Amino acid sequence: MLAFTLRRLVVALSVALTVSLIAFVLLHLSGDLATSIAGPEASPAQVAQVRQEYGLDRPLTVQYLDWLWRAVHLDFGNSFYFRTTVASIIAERMPVTMTLGAISLMISLVIAVPLGIIAAVFKGTLIDRLALTFCVLGQAIPTFCLGLGLIIVFAVNLRWLPVSGTAGWMNYILPSVALGWYAVPAVMRLSRNGMLEVLSADYIRTARAKGLSPAVVVLKHALRNAIIPVVALAAVQFGFMLGGSIVVEAVFSMHGVGHLAWEAIARNDFPVVQAVVLILAAIYITLTFVADVINALLDPRMRVA
Amino acid sequence: MTDIAPSAADAAALDTPPPRRSPGLALLRRSLRHGGLLVGGGILFIIVAMALAAPLIAPHDPYAQDLSRRMIPPVWQVKGNWDYILGTDKLGRDYLSRLLYGARISLLIGTVTVLISGTIGTLMGVCAGYFGGKVDAVLSYIVTTRLALPVVLVALASAALVGSSLHGVIIVLGLLLWDRFAVVTRSATQQVAGGDYIAAAKAIGCSTPRLILSEILPNILNPLIVVATLEMAHAILLEAALSFLGLGVQPPLPSWGLMIAEGKQYMFFSPWVIAIPAVALVFLVLAINLLGDGLRDVTAPENRN
């Protein structure tokens, strides 16, 4: 188990390192940094001075290592647009995205896991077919279309919920449904397949033969084992949701990091873009690492890979 | 001289060989019995036909502006008229014509993206699966790194860097969406590589490139086509999201995502401006997904559950 964890940790760290290299390249591809920092009105002499002050005249490898050292300490430099540190802007916006992601994950799990279990228990019946059809339909609806549709129905026509913003908890309902919807088909398919596999196992037959009620067999005996793969997928989906929240935040004008990154790209404010890419990737890498370890703890068969 | 004279009917039965089930025919029979595949294929065929015939069937020029005919509602609404069946947009352009030409953009982006990403991913997957060992470790590492990158954000940032345009979107998506191709071809190649015919081809001195091209690729074609179909839907959805966020296909091109973005400001009073392109998008993606799922069912019936 320790060897497995260490191996996974090495992979996770080297992936993080590669991602940091990509983020660094992204920043340097966005144009001459000295000109961007000095501003559009700066004279060539001022640009040269900035270049020297910020160490932009050093070899790229030295710059990368220096930048990486700072990034590990959560120092991502200054934004070209806001004139404050990137870290402080992101710290301000992060809670919105995190809340949105967490509620979305909860919504998708609450819809998808029971649906998957019911579909598996009633395999091959009309209920199963309806659940699978729901999945195929769900996959075809783009997040931003669903978001706009929810606004038209629940915010404009019914006036139950606010159109946009982040003022209160009511503001999070529609965006979370739109974002969580995206993960429902995958989670549902996985819980259905996991359940089907478990339900055909010998110990379930034994439990049934003992005369336990079907509900106890499914919810107590089968669910525990069927849910293991869902844990890993839920972690991965949470990572995807943080990355995908950019679309939902744009639709609902929520000022999270997705919205921040979107605006930053339009303003060519690449220090911010780079930091958001790096942070989201780091969260994803951490989540998948933790999910792998938890999976291996729950199911020793996973420890080989 | 036989005691039992064969009757004419028996002789005829002996002459006709037992019904031979050619694999192609069996596949066709399974396809024709698969509801989802037929529905998906049918809708997709209609959309492709309408996209190809757009110059012939579009009632108006999709770019012709007429500010005196702005925001005419579709024909089923009170103020609609038969000259503009789906109404007009904020610049007085015919919505039906734009929708028809927009289908060309979605299909073009889907097809070319999948050609690029499919080539990259298949090459990586086949090499990883065939050579195994260190090659496999390195390529799996690259796939893991790619999965850690938030795809919408990186696509947006790269699109901004290479310049937001039709070509830019295709290049960015093509270079980003190869991960599923790599994963699927890798495991498919691993399954095929142990076959006797591969050993036989090696024994008669087949070169490695030839072995891959003429022995392995044809045998992993089925899963590859399925992934290509599903990834095409993925690419179309991402293009719509990028264009919706303003960093994909640029005006005046009638991309469906862009049409939704342009209609967003009118959605409170004229929801049809976003509903029409949204429904078109959902139908296209649904059709492609149904076709892909159906193809998986009929080409690998043993994997069905």
Coordinates of C-alpha atoms in Angstrom, one line a residue:
Chain A
M1 CA 0.0 0.0 0.0
L2 CA 2.8 2.4 0.9
A3 CA 4.7 1.5 -2.4
F4 CA 1.5 2.1 -4.3
T5 CA 0.9 5.5 -2.7
L6 CA 4.5 6.5 -3.3
R7 CA 4.4 5.5 -6.9
R8 CA 1.2 7.5 -7.4
L9 CA 2.7 10.5 -5.6
V10 CA 5.7 10.5 -8.0
V11 CA 3.4 10.4 -11.0
A12 CA 1.2 13.1 -9.6
L13 CA 4.1 15.4 -8.9
S14 CA 5.7 14.9 -12.3
V15 CA 2.4 15.6 -14.0
A16 CA 2.1 18.8 -11.9
L17 CA 5.6 19.7 -13.0
T18 CA 4.8 19.2 -16.7
V19 CA 1.6 21.2 -16.3
S20 CA 3.6 24.1 -14.8
L21 CA 5.9 24.0 -17.8
I22 CA 2.9 24.3 -20.1
A23 CA 1.5 27.2 -18.0
F24 CA 4.9 28.9 -18.2
V25 CA 5.0 28.5 -22.0
L26 CA 1.4 29.8 -22.3
L27 CA 2.4 33.0 -20.5
H28 CA 5.5 33.5 -22.7
L29 CA 3.5 32.8 -25.9
S30 CA 1.1 35.6 -25.0
G31 CA 3.6 38.3 -26.1
D32 CA 6.6 40.2 -24.8
L33 CA 6.1 40.4 -21.0
A34 CA 8.2 43.5 -20.5
T35 CA 6.1 45.5 -22.9
S36 CA 2.9 44.2 -21.2
I37 CA 4.1 45.1 -17.7
A38 CA 5.5 48.5 -18.7
G39 CA 2.2 49.4 -20.4
P40 CA 1.3 50.6 -23.8
E41 CA 2.7 54.2 -23.4
A42 CA 6.1 53.1 -22.1
S43 CA 9.3 54.3 -24.0
P44 CA 11.8 51.7 -25.2
A45 CA 14.1 52.7 -22.3
Q46 CA 11.4 52.0 -19.8
V47 CA 10.6 48.6 -21.3
A48 CA 14.3 47.8 -21.1
Q49 CA 14.3 48.8 -17.5
V50 CA 11.3 46.6 -16.7
R51 CA 13.0 43.8 -18.6
Q52 CA 16.0 44.1 -16.3
E53 CA 14.1 44.6 -13.1
Y54 CA 11.8 41.7 -13.6
G55 CA 14.7 39.5 -14.7
L56 CA 13.1 38.9 -18.1
D57 CA 16.6 39.1 -19.7
R58 CA 17.8 36.0 -18.0
P59 CA 17.8 32.6 -19.8
L60 CA 14.3 31.0 -20.0
T61 CA 15.3 28.0 -17.9
V62 CA 16.4 30.3 -15.0
Q63 CA 13.2 32.3 -15.4
Y64 CA 11.2 29.1 -15.3
L65 CA 12.8 27.7 -12.1
D66 CA 12.5 31.1 -10.4
W67 CA 8.8 31.4 -11.5
L68 CA 8.2 27.8 -10.3
W69 CA 9.8 28.5 -6.9
R70 CA 7.5 31.5 -6.5
A71 CA 4.4 29.6 -7.8
V72 CA 4.9 26.8 -5.3
H73 CA 4.7 29.5 -2.6
L74 CA 1.5 30.8 -4.3
D75 CA 3.2 33.9 -5.6
F76 CA 2.0 34.3 -9.2
G77 CA 3.2 37.9 -9.8
N78 CA 1.0 40.8 -10.6
S79 CA -2.0 41.1 -12.9
F80 CA -1.4 43.3 -15.9
Y81 CA -5.0 44.7 -15.6
F82 CA -5.8 44.9 -11.9
R83 CA -2.3 46.1 -10.7
T84 CA -2.5 43.8 -7.7
T85 CA -1.2 40.4 -7.0
V86 CA -2.8 37.5 -8.9
A87 CA -2.9 35.5 -5.7
S88 CA -5.1 38.0 -4.0
I89 CA -7.6 38.2 -6.9
I90 CA -7.8 34.5 -7.1
A91 CA -8.2 34.1 -3.4
E92 CA -11.1 36.5 -3.6
R93 CA -12.8 34.6 -6.5
M94 CA -12.1 31.1 -5.5
P95 CA -14.9 30.6 -2.9
V96 CA -17.6 31.2 -5.6
T97 CA -16.2 28.5 -7.9
M98 CA -15.6 26.1 -5.1
T99 CA -19.2 26.5 -3.7
L100 CA -20.6 26.2 -7.2
G101 CA -18.5 23.0 -7.8
A102 CA -19.4 21.4 -4.5
I103 CA -23.2 22.0 -4.9
S104 CA -23.1 20.8 -8.5
L105 CA -21.3 17.6 -7.5
M106 CA -23.9 17.0 -4.8
I107 CA -26.8 17.6 -7.2
S108 CA -25.4 15.3 -9.8
L109 CA -24.7 12.5 -7.2
V110 CA -28.1 12.9 -5.7
I111 CA -29.7 12.5 -9.1
A112 CA -27.4 10.0 -10.7
V113 CA -26.6 7.4 -8.0
P114 CA -30.2 6.5 -7.1
L115 CA -31.2 6.6 -10.8
G116 CA -28.3 4.2 -11.6
I117 CA -29.3 1.9 -8.7
I118 CA -32.9 1.8 -9.7
A119 CA -32.0 1.2 -13.4
A120 CA -29.7 -1.7 -12.3
V121 CA -32.3 -3.3 -10.0
F122 CA -35.0 -3.1 -12.7
K123 CA -32.6 -4.0 -15.5
G124 CA -34.1 -4.5 -18.9
T125 CA -37.5 -3.0 -17.9
L126 CA -39.1 0.2 -19.0
I127 CA -37.6 2.0 -16.0
D128 CA -34.1 1.0 -17.0
R129 CA -34.7 2.1 -20.6
L130 CA -36.2 5.4 -19.5
A131 CA -33.1 6.1 -17.3
L132 CA -30.8 5.3 -20.1
T133 CA -32.8 7.5 -22.5
F134 CA -32.6 10.3 -20.0
C135 CA -28.8 9.9 -20.0
V136 CA -28.5 10.1 -23.8
L137 CA -30.7 13.2 -23.9
G138 CA -28.8 14.7 -21.0
Q139 CA -25.5 14.3 -22.7
A140 CA -26.7 16.1 -25.8
I141 CA -27.7 19.4 -24.0
P142 CA -24.8 21.8 -23.8
T143 CA -24.2 23.3 -20.4
F144 CA -24.7 26.9 -21.6
C145 CA -28.0 26.0 -23.4
L146 CA -29.3 24.4 -20.2
G147 CA -28.2 27.4 -18.2
L148 CA -30.0 29.8 -20.5
G149 CA -33.1 27.5 -20.6
L150 CA -33.2 27.4 -16.8
I151 CA -33.0 31.2 -16.6
I152 CA -35.9 31.6 -19.1
V153 CA -38.1 29.1 -17.2
F154 CA -37.3 29.6 -13.5
A155 CA -36.0 33.1 -13.4
V156 CA -37.9 35.0 -16.1
N157 CA -41.2 33.1 -16.5
L158 CA -41.8 31.7 -13.0
R159 CA -39.7 34.3 -11.2
W160 CA -38.8 31.7 -8.5
L161 CA -35.0 32.3 -8.6
P162 CA -32.6 35.1 -9.5
V163 CA -31.3 35.5 -13.0
S164 CA -27.6 36.1 -12.2
G165 CA -25.1 37.2 -9.6
T166 CA -23.8 35.6 -6.3
A167 CA -25.8 37.5 -3.7
G168 CA -27.3 34.6 -1.8
W169 CA -27.7 30.8 -1.8
M170 CA -30.7 31.2 -4.2
N171 CA -28.2 32.4 -6.8
Y172 CA -26.4 29.1 -6.7
I173 CA -29.3 26.8 -7.5
L174 CA -29.7 27.3 -11.2
P175 CA -26.0 27.4 -12.0
S176 CA -25.4 24.3 -9.9
V177 CA -28.1 22.4 -11.7
A178 CA -26.7 23.4 -15.1
L179 CA -23.1 22.4 -14.1
G180 CA -24.1 19.3 -12.2
W181 CA -26.3 18.0 -15.1
Y182 CA -23.1 17.5 -17.1
A183 CA -21.8 14.8 -14.8
V184 CA -25.1 12.9 -14.4
P185 CA -24.9 10.6 -17.4
A186 CA -21.4 9.4 -16.6
V187 CA -22.1 8.9 -12.9
M188 CA -25.4 7.2 -13.6
R189 CA -23.9 4.7 -16.1
L190 CA -21.1 3.9 -13.7
S191 CA -23.4 3.3 -10.7
R192 CA -25.7 1.2 -12.9
N193 CA -22.8 -1.0 -14.2
G194 CA -21.2 -1.3 -10.7
M195 CA -24.5 -2.3 -9.2
L196 CA -25.2 -4.8 -12.0
E197 CA -21.8 -6.4 -11.5
V198 CA -22.3 -6.6 -7.7
L199 CA -25.8 -7.9 -7.9
S200 CA -24.7 -11.0 -9.8
A201 CA -22.1 -11.8 -7.1
D202 CA -22.3 -15.0 -5.0
Y203 CA -22.6 -13.1 -1.6
I204 CA -25.7 -11.3 -2.9
R205 CA -27.3 -14.6 -3.7
T206 CA -26.4 -15.8 -0.2
A207 CA -27.9 -12.7 1.3
R208 CA -31.1 -13.3 -0.7
A209 CA -31.2 -17.0 0.2
K210 CA -31.0 -16.0 3.9
G211 CA -34.3 -14.3 3.3
L212 CA -33.2 -10.7 3.7
S213 CA -35.5 -8.2 2.2
P214 CA -34.6 -6.9 -1.3
A215 CA -34.1 -3.4 0.0
V216 CA -31.6 -4.5 2.6
V217 CA -29.7 -6.6 0.0
V218 CA -29.4 -3.7 -2.4
L219 CA -28.9 -0.8 0.0
K220 CA -26.7 -2.5 2.6
H221 CA -24.9 -5.3 1.0
A222 CA -24.6 -4.4 -2.7
L223 CA -24.3 -0.6 -2.5
R224 CA -21.1 -0.6 -0.5
N225 CA -19.2 -2.4 -3.2
A226 CA -21.0 -0.8 -6.1
I227 CA -20.2 2.7 -5.0
I228 CA -16.4 2.2 -5.0
P229 CA -15.8 3.2 -8.6
V230 CA -18.2 6.1 -8.2
V231 CA -15.9 7.6 -5.5
A232 CA -13.1 7.9 -8.0
L233 CA -15.3 9.2 -10.8
A234 CA -16.9 11.8 -8.4
A235 CA -13.4 13.2 -7.6
V236 CA -12.5 13.4 -11.3
Q237 CA -15.9 15.0 -12.1
F238 CA -15.4 17.6 -9.4
G239 CA -12.1 18.5 -11.2
F240 CA -13.9 18.7 -14.5
M241 CA -16.6 20.9 -12.9
L242 CA -14.2 23.4 -11.6
G243 CA -12.7 23.6 -15.2
G244 CA -16.1 23.7 -16.8
S245 CA -17.5 26.3 -14.5
I246 CA -16.1 28.9 -16.8
V247 CA -19.2 28.5 -19.1
V248 CA -21.7 28.5 -16.3
E249 CA -20.1 31.5 -14.6
A250 CA -20.3 33.4 -17.8
V251 CA -24.0 32.5 -18.4
F252 CA -25.0 33.5 -14.8
S253 CA -22.5 36.4 -14.4
M254 CA -21.0 34.8 -11.3
H255 CA -17.6 36.3 -10.4
G256 CA -15.6 33.1 -9.7
V257 CA -12.2 32.1 -11.1
G258 CA -13.8 30.8 -14.4
H259 CA -15.3 34.2 -15.1
L260 CA -12.0 35.8 -14.0
A261 CA -10.0 33.7 -16.4
W262 CA -12.5 34.4 -19.2
E263 CA -12.2 38.1 -18.8
A264 CA -8.4 37.8 -18.4
I265 CA -8.1 36.0 -21.7
A266 CA -10.1 38.8 -23.4
R267 CA -7.8 41.4 -21.8
N268 CA -4.6 39.5 -22.6
D269 CA -3.9 39.4 -18.9
F270 CA -2.0 36.1 -19.0
P271 CA -0.5 36.0 -15.6
V272 CA -4.0 35.5 -14.3
V273 CA -4.9 32.9 -17.0
Q274 CA -1.7 31.0 -16.2
A275 CA -2.3 31.0 -12.5
V276 CA -5.9 29.7 -12.9
V277 CA -4.8 27.0 -15.3
L278 CA -2.1 26.0 -12.8
I279 CA -4.4 26.0 -9.8
L280 CA -7.2 24.1 -11.5
A281 CA -4.8 21.5 -12.7
A282 CA -3.2 21.2 -9.3
I283 CA -6.6 20.6 -7.7
Y284 CA -7.5 18.0 -10.3
I285 CA -4.2 16.2 -9.8
T286 CA -4.6 16.2 -6.0
L287 CA -8.2 15.0 -6.3
T288 CA -7.3 12.1 -8.6
F289 CA -4.4 11.2 -6.4
V290 CA -6.6 11.1 -3.3
A291 CA -9.3 9.2 -5.1
D292 CA -6.7 6.6 -6.3
V293 CA -5.5 6.1 -2.7
I294 CA -9.0 5.9 -1.3
N295 CA -9.9 3.4 -4.0
A296 CA -6.9 1.3 -3.2
L297 CA -7.7 1.4 0.5
L298 CA -11.3 0.2 -0.2
D299 CA -10.4 -2.3 -2.8
P300 CA -7.0 -4.1 -2.5
R301 CA -7.3 -5.3 -6.1
M302 CA -6.6 -1.8 -7.3
R303 CA -3.2 -1.7 -5.7
V304 CA -1.4 -3.4 -8.6
A305 CA -1.7 -0.7 -11.2
Chain B
M1 CA -29.8 -48.4 -56.9
T2 CA -31.0 -47.0 -53.6
D3 CA -33.9 -48.2 -51.6
I4 CA -35.0 -44.8 -50.6
A5 CA -35.3 -42.6 -53.7
P6 CA -34.5 -39.0 -52.8
S7 CA -37.5 -36.8 -53.4
A8 CA -37.2 -33.8 -55.6
A9 CA -37.6 -31.5 -52.6
D10 CA -34.7 -33.2 -50.7
A11 CA -32.5 -32.9 -53.7
A12 CA -33.3 -29.2 -54.0
A13 CA -32.5 -28.8 -50.3
L14 CA -29.2 -30.5 -50.7
D15 CA -28.3 -28.3 -53.7
T16 CA -28.8 -25.0 -52.0
P17 CA -26.1 -24.5 -49.5
P18 CA -27.1 -23.7 -45.9
P19 CA -27.8 -19.9 -45.5
R20 CA -24.3 -18.4 -45.2
R21 CA -24.2 -15.4 -42.7
S22 CA -21.5 -13.1 -44.0
P23 CA -20.2 -10.8 -41.3
G24 CA -21.3 -7.7 -43.2
L25 CA -24.8 -9.0 -43.6
A26 CA -25.1 -9.9 -39.9
L27 CA -23.9 -6.5 -39.0
L28 CA -26.4 -4.9 -41.3
R29 CA -29.2 -7.0 -39.8
R30 CA -28.2 -6.0 -36.3
S31 CA -28.0 -2.4 -37.3
L32 CA -31.5 -2.5 -38.8
R33 CA -32.9 -3.9 -35.6
H34 CA -31.2 -1.2 -33.4
G35 CA -33.7 1.6 -32.8
G36 CA -31.3 4.2 -31.5
L37 CA -28.8 3.7 -34.3
L38 CA -31.6 4.1 -36.9
V39 CA -33.0 7.2 -35.3
G40 CA -29.6 8.8 -34.8
G41 CA -28.4 7.9 -38.3
G42 CA -31.7 9.2 -39.7
I43 CA -31.5 12.6 -38.0
L44 CA -27.8 12.9 -38.8
F45 CA -28.5 12.1 -42.5
I46 CA -31.2 14.8 -42.7
I47 CA -28.9 17.4 -41.0
V48 CA -25.9 16.5 -43.3
A49 CA -28.2 16.6 -46.4
M50 CA -29.6 20.0 -45.4
A51 CA -26.1 21.3 -44.6
L52 CA -24.8 20.2 -48.0
A53 CA -27.8 21.5 -49.8
A54 CA -27.8 24.8 -47.9
P55 CA -27.0 27.0 -51.0
L56 CA -29.9 25.4 -52.8
I57 CA -32.6 25.3 -50.1
A58 CA -31.7 28.4 -48.0
P59 CA -34.5 30.9 -48.7
H60 CA -32.2 34.0 -48.2
D61 CA -28.6 35.0 -48.1
P62 CA -27.5 34.2 -44.5
Y63 CA -25.3 37.3 -44.4
A64 CA -27.7 39.8 -46.0
Q65 CA -28.7 42.4 -43.4
D66 CA -31.9 44.4 -43.5
L67 CA -32.4 46.6 -40.5
S68 CA -36.0 47.2 -41.5
R69 CA -36.8 43.6 -40.9
R70 CA -35.1 43.0 -37.5
M71 CA -36.3 40.4 -35.0
I72 CA -39.2 39.1 -37.0
P73 CA -40.6 36.2 -34.9
P74 CA -40.9 32.7 -36.4
V75 CA -44.0 31.7 -38.4
W76 CA -45.9 30.0 -35.5
Q77 CA -45.9 33.3 -33.5
V78 CA -48.5 36.0 -34.1
K79 CA -46.3 38.4 -36.0
G80 CA -44.5 35.7 -38.0
N81 CA -44.7 35.4 -41.7
W82 CA -43.9 32.7 -44.3
D83 CA -41.1 34.7 -45.9
Y84 CA -39.0 34.2 -42.8
I85 CA -40.0 30.8 -41.5
L86 CA -37.8 30.9 -38.4
G87 CA -37.8 34.7 -38.2
T88 CA -34.8 37.1 -38.4
D89 CA -32.0 38.1 -36.0
K90 CA -31.1 41.5 -34.6
L91 CA -29.5 42.5 -37.9
G92 CA -32.5 41.3 -40.0
R93 CA -30.7 38.2 -41.3
D94 CA -32.9 35.2 -42.1
Y95 CA -32.6 32.8 -39.2
L96 CA -33.4 29.6 -41.2
S97 CA -30.7 30.4 -43.7
R98 CA -28.2 31.1 -41.0
L99 CA -29.2 27.9 -39.2
L100 CA -28.7 25.8 -42.4
Y101 CA -25.2 27.4 -43.0
G102 CA -24.4 27.0 -39.3
A103 CA -24.9 23.2 -39.7
R104 CA -22.0 23.3 -42.2
I105 CA -19.7 25.0 -39.6
S106 CA -20.6 22.5 -36.9
L107 CA -20.1 19.5 -39.2
L108 CA -16.9 20.8 -40.7
I109 CA -15.4 21.5 -37.2
G110 CA -16.6 18.1 -35.9
T111 CA -15.1 16.2 -38.9
V112 CA -11.7 18.0 -39.3
T113 CA -11.1 18.1 -35.5
V114 CA -11.7 14.4 -35.2
L115 CA -9.4 13.7 -38.2
I116 CA -6.6 15.6 -36.5
S117 CA -7.2 14.4 -32.9
G118 CA -7.9 10.9 -34.2
T119 CA -4.6 10.7 -36.0
I120 CA -2.7 11.9 -33.0
G121 CA -4.5 9.8 -30.5
T122 CA -4.6 6.6 -32.6
L123 CA -0.8 6.9 -33.2
M124 CA -0.2 7.3 -29.5
G125 CA -2.5 4.5 -28.5
V126 CA -1.3 2.0 -31.0
C127 CA 2.4 2.7 -30.1
A128 CA 1.6 2.4 -26.3
G129 CA -0.4 -0.8 -26.7
Y130 CA 1.9 -2.5 -29.2
F131 CA 5.4 -1.6 -27.8
G132 CA 4.3 -1.6 -24.1
G133 CA 6.9 -1.1 -21.4
K134 CA 8.7 2.3 -21.4
V135 CA 6.8 3.6 -24.5
D136 CA 3.5 2.8 -22.8
A137 CA 4.7 4.5 -19.6
V138 CA 5.7 7.7 -21.3
L139 CA 2.6 7.9 -23.5
S140 CA 0.2 7.1 -20.6
Y141 CA 2.0 9.9 -18.7
I142 CA 1.3 12.3 -21.5
V143 CA -2.4 11.3 -21.5
T144 CA -2.5 11.8 -17.7
T145 CA -1.0 15.3 -18.1
R146 CA -3.4 16.2 -20.8
L147 CA -6.4 15.1 -18.7
A148 CA -5.1 17.3 -15.8
L149 CA -5.4 20.4 -18.0
P150 CA -8.8 22.2 -17.7
V151 CA -9.9 21.7 -21.4
V152 CA -12.3 24.6 -21.8
L153 CA -9.9 27.1 -20.2
V154 CA -6.9 25.9 -22.2
A155 CA -8.9 25.8 -25.4
L156 CA -10.1 29.4 -24.8
A157 CA -6.6 30.7 -24.0
S158 CA -5.0 28.9 -27.0
A159 CA -7.7 30.1 -29.3
A160 CA -7.0 33.6 -28.1
L161 CA -3.3 33.1 -28.8
V162 CA -3.6 31.6 -32.2
G163 CA -6.3 34.0 -33.1
S164 CA -10.0 33.3 -32.8
S165 CA -11.2 32.0 -36.1
L166 CA -12.7 28.9 -37.7
H167 CA -9.2 27.6 -38.5
G168 CA -7.9 28.5 -35.0
V169 CA -10.8 26.6 -33.3
I170 CA -10.2 23.5 -35.5
I171 CA -6.4 23.5 -34.8
V172 CA -6.9 24.0 -31.0
L173 CA -9.6 21.4 -30.6
G174 CA -7.7 18.9 -32.9
L175 CA -4.6 19.3 -30.8
L176 CA -6.5 18.9 -27.5
L177 CA -9.1 16.2 -27.9
W178 CA -7.0 13.1 -28.6
D179 CA -7.0 11.7 -25.1
R180 CA -10.0 9.3 -25.5
F181 CA -8.6 8.1 -28.9
A182 CA -5.3 7.3 -27.2
V183 CA -6.9 5.5 -24.2
V184 CA -9.3 3.4 -26.4
T185 CA -6.8 2.4 -29.1
R186 CA -4.2 1.5 -26.4
S187 CA -6.5 -1.1 -24.8
A188 CA -7.8 -2.3 -28.1
T189 CA -4.3 -2.8 -29.4
Q190 CA -3.3 -4.6 -26.3
Q191 CA -6.2 -7.1 -26.9
V192 CA -5.3 -7.6 -30.5
A193 CA -1.5 -7.7 -30.2
G194 CA -1.6 -11.1 -28.5
G195 CA -3.4 -12.8 -31.5
D196 CA -1.9 -15.6 -33.5
Y197 CA -2.1 -13.7 -36.7
I198 CA 0.1 -11.0 -35.3
A199 CA 2.7 -13.7 -34.3
A200 CA 2.3 -15.2 -37.8
A201 CA 2.8 -11.8 -39.5
K202 CA 5.9 -11.3 -37.3
A203 CA 7.2 -14.8 -38.2
I204 CA 7.1 -14.1 -41.9
G205 CA 9.2 -11.0 -41.4
C206 CA 6.6 -8.2 -41.5
S207 CA 8.0 -4.8 -40.7
T208 CA 6.6 -3.0 -37.7
P209 CA 4.9 -0.1 -39.6
R210 CA 3.3 -2.6 -42.0
L211 CA 2.2 -4.8 -39.1
I212 CA 0.5 -1.9 -37.4
L213 CA -1.0 -0.6 -40.6
S214 CA -2.3 -3.8 -42.2
E215 CA -2.8 -6.1 -39.2
I216 CA -3.5 -4.1 -36.1
L217 CA -5.4 -1.0 -37.4
P218 CA -8.0 -2.9 -39.4
N219 CA -8.8 -5.0 -36.3
I220 CA -9.2 -2.0 -34.0
L221 CA -11.3 -0.1 -36.5
N222 CA -14.6 -0.7 -34.9
P223 CA -13.9 0.8 -31.5
L224 CA -12.0 3.6 -33.3
I225 CA -15.1 4.5 -35.3
V226 CA -17.2 4.6 -32.2
V227 CA -14.8 6.9 -30.4
A228 CA -14.6 9.1 -33.5
T229 CA -18.3 9.5 -33.5
L230 CA -18.6 10.4 -29.9
E231 CA -15.6 12.7 -30.0
M232 CA -17.2 14.5 -33.0
A233 CA -20.2 15.4 -30.7
H234 CA -17.7 16.5 -28.1
A235 CA -15.9 18.8 -30.5
I236 CA -19.1 20.3 -31.8
L237 CA -20.3 21.0 -28.2
L238 CA -16.9 22.6 -27.3
E239 CA -16.9 24.8 -30.5
A240 CA -20.4 26.0 -29.6
A241 CA -19.2 26.8 -26.1
L242 CA -16.0 28.6 -27.3
S243 CA -18.1 30.6 -29.9
F244 CA -20.7 31.4 -27.2
L245 CA -17.9 32.8 -25.0
G246 CA -16.7 35.0 -28.0
L247 CA -13.4 33.3 -28.5
G248 CA -14.4 30.7 -31.1
V249 CA -15.8 31.3 -34.6
Q250 CA -16.1 35.0 -35.2
P251 CA -19.1 37.0 -36.6
P252 CA -20.6 37.2 -39.2
L253 CA -20.2 33.4 -39.6
P254 CA -23.4 31.7 -38.5
S255 CA -22.0 29.3 -35.9
W256 CA -24.8 28.0 -33.7
G257 CA -22.9 28.8 -30.5
L258 CA -22.4 32.3 -31.8
M259 CA -26.0 32.7 -32.7
I260 CA -27.0 31.8 -29.1
A261 CA -24.5 34.4 -27.8
E262 CA -25.8 37.1 -30.2
G263 CA -29.4 36.3 -29.2
K264 CA -28.6 36.3 -25.4
Q265 CA -29.5 39.9 -24.9
Y266 CA -33.0 39.3 -26.5
M267 CA -33.8 36.1 -24.7
F268 CA -36.1 37.6 -22.1
F269 CA -38.6 38.9 -24.7
S270 CA -37.9 36.6 -27.6
P271 CA -36.7 33.3 -26.2
W272 CA -36.9 31.7 -29.7
V273 CA -33.7 33.6 -30.7
I274 CA -31.7 31.2 -28.5
A275 CA -34.1 28.3 -28.5
I276 CA -33.9 27.7 -32.3
P277 CA -30.1 27.3 -32.5
A278 CA -30.0 25.5 -29.1
V279 CA -32.6 22.9 -30.3
A280 CA -30.6 22.4 -33.5
L281 CA -27.4 21.9 -31.5
V282 CA -29.1 19.4 -29.2
F283 CA -30.6 17.4 -32.2
L284 CA -27.2 17.2 -33.9
V285 CA -25.3 16.1 -30.8
L286 CA -28.1 13.7 -29.9
A287 CA -28.1 12.1 -33.3
I288 CA -24.3 11.7 -33.4
N289 CA -24.3 10.2 -29.8
L290 CA -27.2 7.8 -30.7
L291 CA -25.3 6.7 -33.8
G292 CA -22.1 6.2 -31.8
D293 CA -23.8 4.2 -29.0
G294 CA -25.6 2.2 -31.6
L295 CA -22.4 1.4 -33.6
R296 CA -20.8 0.2 -30.3
D297 CA -23.8 -2.1 -29.7
V298 CA -23.8 -3.6 -33.1
T299 CA -20.1 -3.9 -33.7
A300 CA -19.4 -5.4 -30.2
P301 CA -22.6 -7.2 -29.2
E302 CA -20.6 -9.1 -26.5
N303 CA -19.9 -5.9 -24.7
R304 CA -23.5 -4.9 -24.4
N305 CA -25.1 -5.0 -21.0

